[in-house]
Each structure stands twice: as structure tokens, then as C-alpha cells.
Short mmCIF file of C-alpha atoms and ligand atoms in Angstrom, two decimals:
data_model
loop_
_atom_site.label_atom_id
_atom_site.label_comp_id
_atom_site.label_asym_id
_atom_site.label_seq_id
_atom_site.Cartn_x
_atom_site.Cartn_y
_atom_site.Cartn_z
CA MET A 1 39.14 -23.24 -4.48
CA THR A 2 36.72 -20.35 -4.74
CA THR A 3 36.42 -18.34 -1.56
CA VAL A 4 33.34 -16.44 -0.45
CA ARG A 5 35.25 -13.30 -1.31
CA ASP A 6 35.85 -14.43 -4.91
CA GLU A 7 32.17 -15.26 -5.22
CA ILE A 8 31.11 -11.90 -3.95
CA GLN A 9 33.66 -10.06 -6.07
CA LYS A 10 32.34 -11.92 -9.08
CA GLU A 11 28.79 -11.05 -8.20
CA THR A 12 29.29 -7.44 -7.20
CA SER A 13 31.51 -6.78 -10.15
CA THR A 14 28.32 -6.64 -12.25
CA VAL A 15 27.55 -3.34 -10.62
CA GLU A 16 29.20 -0.41 -12.29
CA ALA A 17 28.95 3.01 -10.69
CA MET A 18 27.28 5.79 -12.66
CA PRO A 19 29.71 8.74 -12.81
CA ALA A 20 29.72 10.37 -9.39
CA ASN A 21 28.01 13.65 -9.85
CA GLU A 22 27.92 16.22 -7.09
CA THR A 23 24.37 17.37 -7.84
CA GLU A 24 22.96 13.93 -8.54
CA THR A 25 22.17 12.48 -5.12
CA SER A 26 18.93 10.65 -5.95
CA LEU A 27 18.96 6.94 -6.68
CA LYS A 28 16.26 7.51 -9.27
CA THR A 29 17.34 6.31 -12.72
CA ALA A 30 15.80 5.77 -16.10
CA GLY A 31 15.39 2.02 -16.48
CA ALA A 32 17.21 0.16 -19.23
CA TRP A 33 15.46 -1.07 -22.38
CA VAL A 34 16.39 -4.71 -22.77
CA GLN A 35 15.91 -6.71 -25.96
CA LEU A 36 16.87 -10.35 -26.29
CA ASN A 37 17.00 -11.62 -29.85
CA ASP A 38 16.85 -15.37 -30.39
CA ILE A 39 19.14 -16.33 -27.52
CA VAL A 40 20.37 -19.92 -27.67
CA LYS A 41 22.66 -21.66 -25.17
CA LEU A 42 23.79 -25.18 -25.98
CA TYR A 43 25.50 -27.59 -23.60
CA GLY A 44 26.86 -30.17 -25.99
CA SER A 45 23.92 -30.53 -28.32
CA THR A 46 21.35 -29.91 -25.57
CA PRO A 47 19.79 -26.46 -25.48
CA ALA A 48 19.48 -24.95 -21.99
CA VAL A 49 18.01 -21.84 -23.64
CA ASP A 50 16.33 -22.44 -26.96
CA GLY A 51 15.69 -19.37 -29.07
CA VAL A 52 14.30 -16.89 -26.56
CA SER A 53 13.33 -13.39 -27.76
CA LEU A 54 11.98 -10.78 -25.34
CA ASP A 55 11.44 -7.06 -25.47
CA ILE A 56 11.52 -5.46 -22.02
CA PRO A 57 10.60 -1.76 -22.04
CA PRO A 58 12.36 0.64 -19.66
CA GLY A 59 11.13 0.51 -16.06
CA GLN A 60 9.27 -2.80 -16.43
CA PHE A 61 9.37 -5.57 -13.84
CA VAL A 62 9.59 -8.83 -15.77
CA THR A 63 9.69 -12.25 -14.20
CA LEU A 64 11.21 -15.29 -15.85
CA LEU A 65 8.92 -18.02 -14.55
CA GLY A 66 9.36 -21.73 -15.09
CA ALA A 67 9.94 -25.11 -13.43
CA SER A 68 13.39 -26.09 -12.25
CA GLY A 69 15.67 -26.73 -15.24
CA SER A 70 13.65 -24.55 -17.66
CA GLY A 71 16.65 -22.28 -18.35
CA LYS A 72 15.89 -19.26 -16.15
CA THR A 73 19.29 -18.98 -14.44
CA THR A 74 21.16 -19.65 -17.68
CA LEU A 75 19.29 -16.83 -19.43
CA LEU A 76 19.87 -14.44 -16.51
CA ARG A 77 23.60 -15.22 -16.39
CA ILE A 78 23.83 -14.59 -20.13
CA ILE A 79 22.24 -11.14 -19.64
CA ALA A 80 24.58 -10.42 -16.71
CA GLY A 81 27.56 -11.44 -18.80
CA PHE A 82 28.73 -14.40 -16.68
CA LEU A 83 27.96 -16.74 -19.52
CA ASP A 84 28.22 -16.40 -23.30
CA ALA A 85 25.26 -17.32 -25.42
CA THR A 86 25.89 -19.82 -28.22
CA SER A 87 24.01 -17.47 -30.53
CA GLY A 88 21.65 -14.49 -30.37
CA GLN A 89 21.97 -10.87 -29.34
CA ILE A 90 21.43 -8.91 -26.12
CA VAL A 91 20.58 -5.32 -26.88
CA ILE A 92 20.43 -2.81 -24.04
CA ASP A 93 19.32 0.68 -24.94
CA ARG A 94 19.87 -0.09 -28.59
CA LYS A 95 23.43 -1.29 -28.05
CA GLU A 96 24.50 -4.89 -28.66
CA ILE A 97 26.38 -5.83 -25.47
CA SER A 98 27.48 -9.43 -26.04
CA ARG A 99 31.10 -8.26 -26.18
CA VAL A 100 30.80 -5.86 -23.24
CA PRO A 101 32.52 -7.32 -20.19
CA VAL A 102 30.50 -8.01 -17.03
CA HIS A 103 31.74 -4.99 -15.09
CA LYS A 104 30.79 -2.55 -17.85
CA ARG A 105 27.18 -3.53 -18.24
CA HIS A 106 25.67 -1.24 -15.57
CA ILE A 107 23.76 -4.16 -14.06
CA GLY A 108 22.93 -4.89 -10.42
CA MET A 109 22.42 -8.44 -9.25
CA VAL A 110 20.82 -10.16 -6.28
CA PHE A 111 21.10 -13.87 -5.53
CA GLN A 112 19.15 -16.27 -3.38
CA ASN A 113 22.03 -16.81 -0.93
CA TYR A 114 22.61 -13.13 -0.06
CA ALA A 115 26.41 -13.52 -0.56
CA LEU A 116 27.32 -10.86 2.01
CA PHE A 117 30.83 -10.62 3.49
CA PRO A 118 30.30 -12.15 6.93
CA HIS A 119 33.13 -10.20 8.61
CA MET A 120 32.12 -6.80 7.20
CA THR A 121 29.54 -4.41 8.61
CA VAL A 122 26.39 -3.60 6.69
CA GLU A 123 27.93 -0.27 5.62
CA LYS A 124 31.12 -1.93 4.34
CA ASN A 125 29.12 -4.56 2.45
CA VAL A 126 27.05 -1.93 0.69
CA ALA A 127 30.17 0.21 0.04
CA PHE A 128 31.91 -2.67 -1.67
CA PRO A 129 30.83 -1.99 -5.26
CA LEU A 130 31.60 1.72 -4.81
CA ALA A 131 35.12 1.02 -3.67
CA ARG A 132 35.62 -1.34 -6.58
CA GLN A 133 34.38 1.29 -8.96
CA LYS A 134 36.58 3.91 -7.38
CA VAL A 135 33.76 6.27 -6.56
CA PRO A 136 35.26 9.19 -4.66
CA ARG A 137 35.15 8.68 -0.92
CA ARG A 138 33.17 11.90 -0.45
CA ALA A 139 30.34 10.66 -2.62
CA ARG A 140 30.17 7.20 -1.10
CA LYS A 141 28.70 8.08 2.29
CA GLU A 142 25.67 9.72 0.74
CA MET A 143 25.14 6.91 -1.79
CA ILE A 144 25.32 4.28 0.96
CA ALA A 145 22.91 6.24 3.17
CA GLU A 146 20.45 6.49 0.28
CA ALA A 147 20.67 2.83 -0.57
CA LEU A 148 20.14 1.82 3.04
CA ALA A 149 17.26 4.23 3.42
CA ALA A 150 15.68 2.76 0.30
CA VAL A 151 15.59 -0.70 1.91
CA HIS A 152 14.62 0.67 5.33
CA LEU A 153 17.90 -0.20 7.05
CA THR A 154 18.99 3.23 8.19
CA GLY A 155 20.59 2.76 11.61
CA TYR A 156 21.95 -0.73 10.84
CA GLU A 157 25.24 0.52 9.36
CA ASN A 158 27.45 -1.05 12.00
CA ARG A 159 25.76 -4.46 12.32
CA LEU A 160 27.38 -7.59 11.01
CA PRO A 161 25.37 -9.89 8.71
CA ARG A 162 25.01 -12.50 11.48
CA GLU A 163 23.30 -9.86 13.63
CA LEU A 164 20.54 -9.54 11.06
CA SER A 165 17.52 -11.69 10.13
CA GLY A 166 17.40 -13.43 6.77
CA GLY A 167 15.05 -10.78 5.38
CA GLN A 168 17.32 -7.96 6.59
CA GLN A 169 20.38 -9.68 5.07
CA GLN A 170 18.56 -9.87 1.76
CA ARG A 171 17.73 -6.15 2.02
CA VAL A 172 21.44 -5.46 2.50
CA ALA A 173 22.11 -7.47 -0.62
CA LEU A 174 19.50 -5.38 -2.41
CA ALA A 175 21.07 -2.14 -1.15
CA ARG A 176 24.41 -3.35 -2.42
CA ALA A 177 22.90 -4.12 -5.83
CA ILE A 178 21.41 -0.66 -6.24
CA VAL A 179 24.01 1.53 -4.53
CA ALA A 180 25.93 2.16 -7.72
CA ARG A 181 22.70 3.15 -9.49
CA PRO A 182 22.43 0.49 -12.17
CA ARG A 183 19.56 0.89 -14.62
CA LEU A 184 18.93 -2.82 -14.74
CA LEU A 185 18.53 -5.13 -11.77
CA LEU A 186 18.70 -8.92 -12.17
CA MET A 187 17.47 -11.15 -9.35
CA ASP A 188 17.71 -14.94 -9.24
CA GLU A 189 15.19 -16.44 -6.79
CA PRO A 190 16.04 -13.61 -4.33
CA LEU A 191 13.34 -14.62 -1.80
CA GLY A 192 13.67 -18.40 -2.13
CA ALA A 193 15.39 -18.87 1.23
CA LEU A 194 12.84 -16.89 3.26
CA ASP A 195 9.67 -18.04 4.97
CA ARG A 196 6.33 -17.27 3.39
CA ARG A 197 5.28 -14.17 5.33
CA LEU A 198 8.63 -12.52 4.95
CA ARG A 199 8.65 -13.41 1.27
CA GLU A 200 5.29 -11.76 0.76
CA SER A 201 6.25 -8.55 2.52
CA LEU A 202 9.57 -8.35 0.66
CA GLN A 203 7.78 -8.96 -2.67
CA ILE A 204 5.79 -5.83 -2.08
CA GLU A 205 8.78 -3.90 -0.81
CA ILE A 206 10.99 -4.80 -3.76
CA ARG A 207 8.22 -3.90 -6.16
CA ARG A 208 7.77 -0.50 -4.55
CA LEU A 209 11.51 0.09 -4.58
CA SER A 210 11.93 -0.77 -8.24
CA ARG A 211 9.00 1.54 -9.10
CA ASP A 212 10.39 4.41 -7.01
CA LEU A 213 13.82 4.02 -8.56
CA GLY A 214 12.49 3.55 -12.11
CA LEU A 215 14.64 0.42 -12.53
CA THR A 216 14.09 -2.22 -15.11
CA VAL A 217 14.05 -5.57 -13.26
CA ILE A 218 14.40 -9.12 -14.51
CA ASN A 219 13.45 -11.46 -11.70
CA VAL A 220 13.67 -15.23 -11.72
CA THR A 221 11.32 -17.52 -9.83
CA HIS A 222 9.58 -20.88 -10.04
CA ASP A 223 6.79 -19.57 -7.78
CA GLN A 224 3.74 -18.55 -9.80
CA GLU A 225 2.28 -16.54 -6.95
CA GLU A 226 5.42 -14.46 -6.68
CA ALA A 227 5.37 -13.90 -10.44
CA LEU A 228 1.73 -12.84 -10.35
CA THR A 229 2.23 -10.53 -7.39
CA MET A 230 5.32 -8.68 -8.57
CA SER A 231 5.39 -8.56 -12.36
CA ASP A 232 4.32 -6.14 -15.04
CA ARG A 233 4.96 -9.00 -17.43
CA ILE A 234 5.76 -12.67 -17.04
CA ALA A 235 7.95 -14.63 -19.43
CA LEU A 236 6.97 -18.25 -18.98
CA LEU A 237 9.76 -20.68 -19.87
CA ALA A 238 9.64 -24.45 -20.38
CA ASP A 239 12.50 -26.58 -21.64
CA GLY A 240 14.51 -23.47 -22.54
CA LYS A 241 11.73 -22.10 -24.77
CA LEU A 242 9.55 -19.07 -24.24
CA VAL A 243 6.02 -20.38 -23.87
CA GLN A 244 4.23 -17.10 -23.38
CA TYR A 245 5.09 -13.48 -22.60
CA GLY A 246 2.39 -11.21 -21.24
CA THR A 247 0.83 -9.52 -18.25
CA PRO A 248 -0.21 -11.71 -15.32
CA GLU A 249 -3.87 -11.18 -16.37
CA GLU A 250 -3.14 -12.29 -19.94
CA LEU A 251 -1.36 -15.43 -18.83
CA TYR A 252 -4.17 -16.33 -16.43
CA SER A 253 -7.17 -15.48 -18.58
CA ASN A 254 -5.70 -16.33 -21.96
CA PRO A 255 -3.04 -19.03 -21.69
CA SER A 256 -1.54 -19.71 -25.10
CA ASN A 257 -1.39 -23.48 -24.56
CA GLU A 258 -1.75 -26.24 -22.06
CA VAL A 259 1.70 -25.68 -20.53
CA ALA A 260 0.81 -22.08 -19.75
CA ALA A 261 -2.61 -23.07 -18.41
CA ARG A 262 -1.13 -25.66 -16.07
CA PHE A 263 1.62 -23.38 -14.83
CA ILE A 264 -0.46 -20.31 -14.03
CA GLY A 265 -3.40 -21.02 -11.74
CA GLU A 266 -5.27 -24.32 -11.36
CA SER A 267 -6.98 -25.90 -14.34
CA ASN A 268 -9.46 -28.53 -15.40
CA ILE A 269 -8.43 -29.56 -18.91
CA PHE A 270 -10.47 -31.49 -21.52
CA THR A 271 -9.28 -32.63 -24.91
CA GLY A 272 -11.50 -33.64 -27.85
CA THR A 273 -12.73 -32.84 -31.35
CA VAL A 274 -14.70 -29.76 -32.18
CA HIS A 275 -18.07 -30.18 -33.93
CA GLY A 276 -20.30 -27.42 -35.13
CA SER A 277 -24.00 -27.69 -34.39
CA PRO A 278 -27.03 -25.40 -34.72
CA ARG A 279 -26.65 -24.55 -31.05
CA GLY A 280 -23.00 -23.60 -31.49
CA ALA A 281 -19.84 -25.70 -31.35
CA THR A 282 -19.23 -28.53 -28.93
CA LEU A 283 -16.17 -30.48 -27.95
CA SER A 284 -16.59 -34.27 -28.05
CA THR A 285 -14.49 -35.64 -25.23
CA SER A 286 -14.26 -38.86 -23.29
CA ALA A 287 -16.20 -36.91 -20.65
CA GLY A 288 -19.05 -36.27 -23.09
CA GLN A 289 -20.11 -33.22 -25.11
CA ILE A 290 -18.96 -29.87 -23.76
CA ILE A 291 -20.46 -26.66 -25.14
CA LEU A 292 -17.71 -24.34 -26.37
CA PRO A 293 -17.61 -20.58 -25.90
CA ASP A 294 -18.95 -18.56 -28.86
CA THR A 295 -15.57 -17.02 -29.35
CA ALA A 296 -13.87 -20.36 -30.08
CA SER A 297 -16.14 -22.11 -32.58
CA ALA A 298 -15.07 -20.81 -36.01
CA GLU A 299 -11.31 -21.42 -36.10
CA LEU A 300 -11.29 -24.74 -34.28
CA ASN A 301 -14.16 -26.45 -36.11
CA GLY A 302 -13.28 -30.03 -37.11
CA ASN A 303 -9.94 -29.92 -35.25
CA GLU A 304 -8.58 -31.38 -32.07
CA ALA A 305 -8.87 -28.84 -29.32
CA ARG A 306 -8.44 -28.41 -25.59
CA ILE A 307 -10.40 -26.40 -23.17
CA VAL A 308 -9.26 -25.14 -19.83
CA VAL A 309 -11.82 -24.45 -17.12
CA ARG A 310 -10.55 -22.59 -14.11
CA PRO A 311 -11.74 -24.17 -10.83
CA SER A 312 -13.16 -20.84 -9.64
CA ALA A 313 -15.55 -20.80 -12.63
CA VAL A 314 -17.15 -24.14 -11.63
CA THR A 315 -20.21 -24.62 -9.42
CA VAL A 316 -21.23 -27.77 -7.52
CA VAL A 317 -24.93 -28.71 -7.65
CA LYS A 318 -27.02 -31.67 -6.40
CA ALA A 319 -27.11 -34.70 -8.68
CA SER A 320 -30.89 -34.38 -8.73
CA ALA A 321 -30.87 -30.69 -9.75
CA ALA A 322 -32.49 -29.65 -13.00
CA ILE A 323 -29.73 -28.37 -15.28
CA ASP A 324 -30.22 -25.72 -17.94
CA GLN A 325 -29.22 -27.08 -21.40
CA SER A 326 -27.22 -23.92 -22.11
CA VAL A 327 -24.61 -24.58 -19.42
CA CYS A 328 -21.84 -27.13 -19.37
CA SER A 329 -22.30 -29.96 -16.89
CA MET A 330 -20.38 -32.98 -15.73
CA PRO A 331 -21.50 -35.61 -13.24
CA GLY A 332 -19.20 -37.15 -10.64
CA THR A 333 -18.65 -38.05 -7.01
CA LEU A 334 -17.36 -35.63 -4.41
CA ILE A 335 -14.17 -37.10 -3.02
CA ALA A 336 -12.62 -34.22 -1.03
CA ASN A 337 -13.70 -31.02 0.60
CA ILE A 338 -10.63 -29.07 1.72
CA PHE A 339 -10.93 -25.93 3.79
CA ALA A 340 -7.97 -23.69 2.88
CA GLY A 341 -8.56 -20.55 4.93
CA ASP A 342 -9.91 -18.03 2.45
CA SER A 343 -11.00 -20.63 -0.10
CA ARG A 344 -12.47 -24.10 -0.24
CA LYS A 345 -11.12 -26.68 -2.66
CA VAL A 346 -13.50 -29.43 -3.74
CA VAL A 347 -12.29 -32.47 -5.62
CA VAL A 348 -14.71 -34.45 -7.76
CA ASP A 349 -14.11 -37.80 -9.32
CA GLY A 350 -15.74 -37.38 -12.73
CA ASP A 351 -17.86 -40.27 -13.95
CA HIS A 352 -15.76 -40.26 -17.13
CA GLY A 353 -12.59 -41.04 -15.14
CA SER A 354 -10.64 -37.89 -14.49
CA GLU A 355 -10.47 -35.74 -11.39
CA LEU A 356 -11.92 -32.24 -11.43
CA ILE A 357 -11.37 -29.39 -9.04
CA VAL A 358 -13.61 -26.55 -7.88
CA ARG A 359 -12.56 -23.49 -5.89
CA MET A 360 -15.04 -21.40 -3.99
CA ASP A 361 -15.15 -18.71 -1.41
CA ALA A 362 -14.80 -20.36 2.02
CA SER A 363 -17.48 -18.09 3.39
CA GLU A 364 -20.09 -19.53 1.00
CA PRO A 365 -22.24 -22.24 2.56
CA PHE A 366 -21.33 -25.74 1.33
CA GLY A 367 -23.99 -28.39 1.74
CA PHE A 368 -22.37 -31.50 0.29
CA GLU A 369 -20.86 -34.61 1.81
CA VAL A 370 -17.81 -36.55 0.70
CA GLY A 371 -19.05 -39.58 -1.27
CA GLU A 372 -22.15 -37.78 -2.54
CA PRO A 373 -22.97 -37.83 -6.26
CA VAL A 374 -22.91 -34.24 -7.62
CA VAL A 375 -22.89 -32.35 -10.92
CA LEU A 376 -20.37 -29.69 -11.81
CA THR A 377 -21.61 -26.85 -13.97
CA TRP A 378 -20.03 -23.84 -15.69
CA LYS A 379 -20.95 -21.29 -18.30
CA PRO A 380 -19.57 -22.03 -21.80
CA SER A 381 -18.03 -18.58 -21.77
CA ALA A 382 -15.81 -19.66 -18.83
CA SER A 383 -14.04 -22.26 -20.99
CA LEU A 384 -10.74 -21.20 -22.54
CA ALA A 385 -10.39 -22.99 -25.85
CA MET A 386 -7.05 -23.65 -27.54
CA VAL A 387 -5.62 -25.86 -30.29
CA ALA A 388 -4.59 -29.28 -28.87
P1 ADP B 1 16.59 -23.09 -13.96
O1 ADP B 1 17.34 -21.91 -13.45
O2 ADP B 1 15.33 -22.72 -14.72
O3 ADP B 1 16.32 -24.14 -12.92
P2 ADP B 1 19.04 -23.66 -15.43
O4 ADP B 1 19.19 -22.45 -16.31
O5 ADP B 1 19.89 -23.70 -14.25
O6 ADP B 1 17.51 -23.84 -15.07
O7 ADP B 1 19.32 -24.95 -16.31
C1 ADP B 1 18.69 -25.19 -17.55
C2 ADP B 1 19.18 -26.51 -18.11
O8 ADP B 1 20.53 -26.40 -18.47
C3 ADP B 1 19.10 -27.66 -17.12
O9 ADP B 1 18.69 -28.82 -17.85
C4 ADP B 1 20.49 -27.81 -16.61
O10 ADP B 1 20.76 -29.10 -16.22
C5 ADP B 1 21.33 -27.39 -17.83
N1 ADP B 1 22.59 -26.79 -17.44
C6 ADP B 1 22.79 -25.67 -16.73
N2 ADP B 1 24.09 -25.40 -16.56
C7 ADP B 1 24.78 -26.37 -17.20
C8 ADP B 1 26.17 -26.68 -17.43
N3 ADP B 1 27.12 -25.87 -16.95
N4 ADP B 1 26.47 -27.77 -18.13
C9 ADP B 1 25.51 -28.56 -18.63
N5 ADP B 1 24.18 -28.36 -18.49
C10 ADP B 1 23.80 -27.27 -17.79
MG1 MG B 2 17.88 -21.41 -11.46
#
């Protein structure tokens, strides 16, 4: 049977102390440069990770984002060294580390379930990796104080985990992960067990901390908002494959395919065939002709294509309104008007059969009734076109 202690030893053993140096008292470090080359992990003949390559520059905060079962944890455990890849290389600071044991990888790790020793004080919990790494006792006190200060827990040294809130416990886990000054921090759904407000404040705090320390961070989440809030770059995974790797803005404004469009932000999606015309290209869909953005016409002409229209780009107008021929329009019936605090979500049953959504500022006046026929309009330039 595995005890809590075994679990924690396994987890904290990923943290290797930097050589204790009398003059070096700052936690600041140069982040690691992480390169993953074609990582594959097979279980039987089923790939859990299917040929993922990523280049993570020093000091970047990268989130592995994907639905449950997309391979995030498997990939993170391979980087940590808990799990061997079936094939592929992990290169950290130009060194291939597949053969380097877990405790020699200079990696800190934070898990969803804090994994603190329940019978040890905060100070002893944070000291644990230092003791394991045989950091001289003299140096420990200072390192612990710095780690606790970094997570705003100075003064909590003598508390037990049960005397702390969930958010404070996770900050202790974070202090323990950084106390030995790793250059790379891995986090697997670290905020998943916390309520929304706490999660949001810790997102900001962890981001600030990683910036201050200069750490490279690989964070795992299935929560797109968390990924958008925290990341320099997002690596979107689906079925073990890398779907797209880019900044939050790139993934939102230029999704590489339908999977990416559906995962990041809300979408209205139309599929059809592209036809050129003197006015520019259009997409023939079951919902009618949709004018395509100028930028999309050339390469897609004659092919099957998809467009994604973000709900915030769509406007609701009266069914009787005169509509400019240069905008996209789609008739339907308003079936829901949902007030969501800072935004309003409107759902329209399109006459062609599919449901469309509109997002608007909740402070804008909204003069439509549920059941009313309406027309949705948007500028062609607001459509994101991609190969079907
Ligand atoms: P995520 O963290 O994104 O939810 P995981 O990396 O945990 O996904 O799992 C990815 C896939 O690999 C899933 O289909 C999961 O069932 C499978 N998997 C994970 N671990 C094992 C294992 N030890 N044996 C067999 N299949 C596994
Ligand atoms: Mg997981």
C-alpha cells in the first residue's frame, strides 16, 4: 500500500536543490528552455500522447489545455520523469534528459491535491525537499523564509495544514515546489479543487510569482479561462495530439481548425462549399449563402470550408429591418435571452435548423422578446475561415 508519505516523497523528489551558495539568497532563477520532440506514449496500441512537439523558451508560462483524457497528465509526467515515453526526446537547456532520473531533473511540481504532510508544520513541509537534498541546515532557514514570503505566508510557519484554508494549503505546496529553486515548475490542475474566486486570485498570484522568479512553467488545465488568463502560450491537446500552439490571442482570433475554435471561446460554425463571385467569395451552406472575408477567398475557392463566427461579433436586428447587402445575415427566432452579469447571451433558432448564439454587453439596451422573429448580422471580416 502506498502511504501519503510515499506519495509526497515521490512528488517532492522531483525537486533538486541548486547548490547552496552563501551569496545566492534570491529565489530568482533563469528559466529552463524545454523542447519536446515528437513525444509518443502508447498504452498497448493506443496512444495517450501522439507525436507532440513543443518548444518552450526560458521563462515562458505554457498551459497544456484539453478535455479530460486528452493526454495532458501523461505528457506532464513524462517531462517530470515519472513515466517513460514510448518514443521521442525531452531536451532541457539543450540536454536530452530521457535517461536522467526524476530527482536530477531540477523540476518543481504542484498537484491538485496539495499532498502536504498533515502532521508537519508549514515550515517542515516546505523544508522537506531541502532536507532530502541535504542542503546545509544553515542555508535552509533563509530559503524557507524566502519561499514562504514569495507565496505570502510569512508568519504561518508553525501552523499545521488543517489549520489553513484550501488556498493557503496550495500556496504551501507552491512554496515547497519552489524552495529548492528549480528552473522549471510543472503544475497539474493546481487550482482544480478551489472555488472560483480563490482560483481567480491564485491564478494571478501564481503568474506574478513565476514572472518574478523567472521560472519556466508548464501548467495543465481543462479550463479555457484559466489558460487564457495565465499563459504566454497555450498548447491545445485533443486525443493526445497537439492541435495548436500559440498565444491566447492567436488561439482565439485564429483557431487552426474546428477543434480549436470550439475549445477556445464560443463559436457559431457553418460548413459549406466556397464559390467565387464578382462580389467576392461566398460559402454555400444549408443556412444559405454567407459572404466570406476577403482574406479567405483565394485559397479556399471550390473547396469545402468552415467558418467560425464568434458570438460577440454578431448583432441582433428586427426581422423587418432593411439589411445592407454587404453584411452577412441569417434569419431565425429568438429562443433565449440570458442575463449573465457582465454579458447577455442570446440564443436564436436559425430558420435553417441550427442554433446560433450572440453575446453582447449587458449594459446595452435589448429590445427583443423570446419568440420574436429576428435577423442576425455580422461583418464578413468577422468570419474566421478554415479548411473543413
Ligand atoms: P488528461 O490528463 O488530459 O485527462 P491523461 O493523460 O490522464 O489525460 O490520459 C490520456 C489517455 O491515456 C486517456 O485515454 C487515459 O485513459 C489513458 N491512460 C492514462 N494512463 C493510463 C494507463 N496507465 N494505462 C492505460 N491507459 C492510460
Ligand atoms: Mg489529467
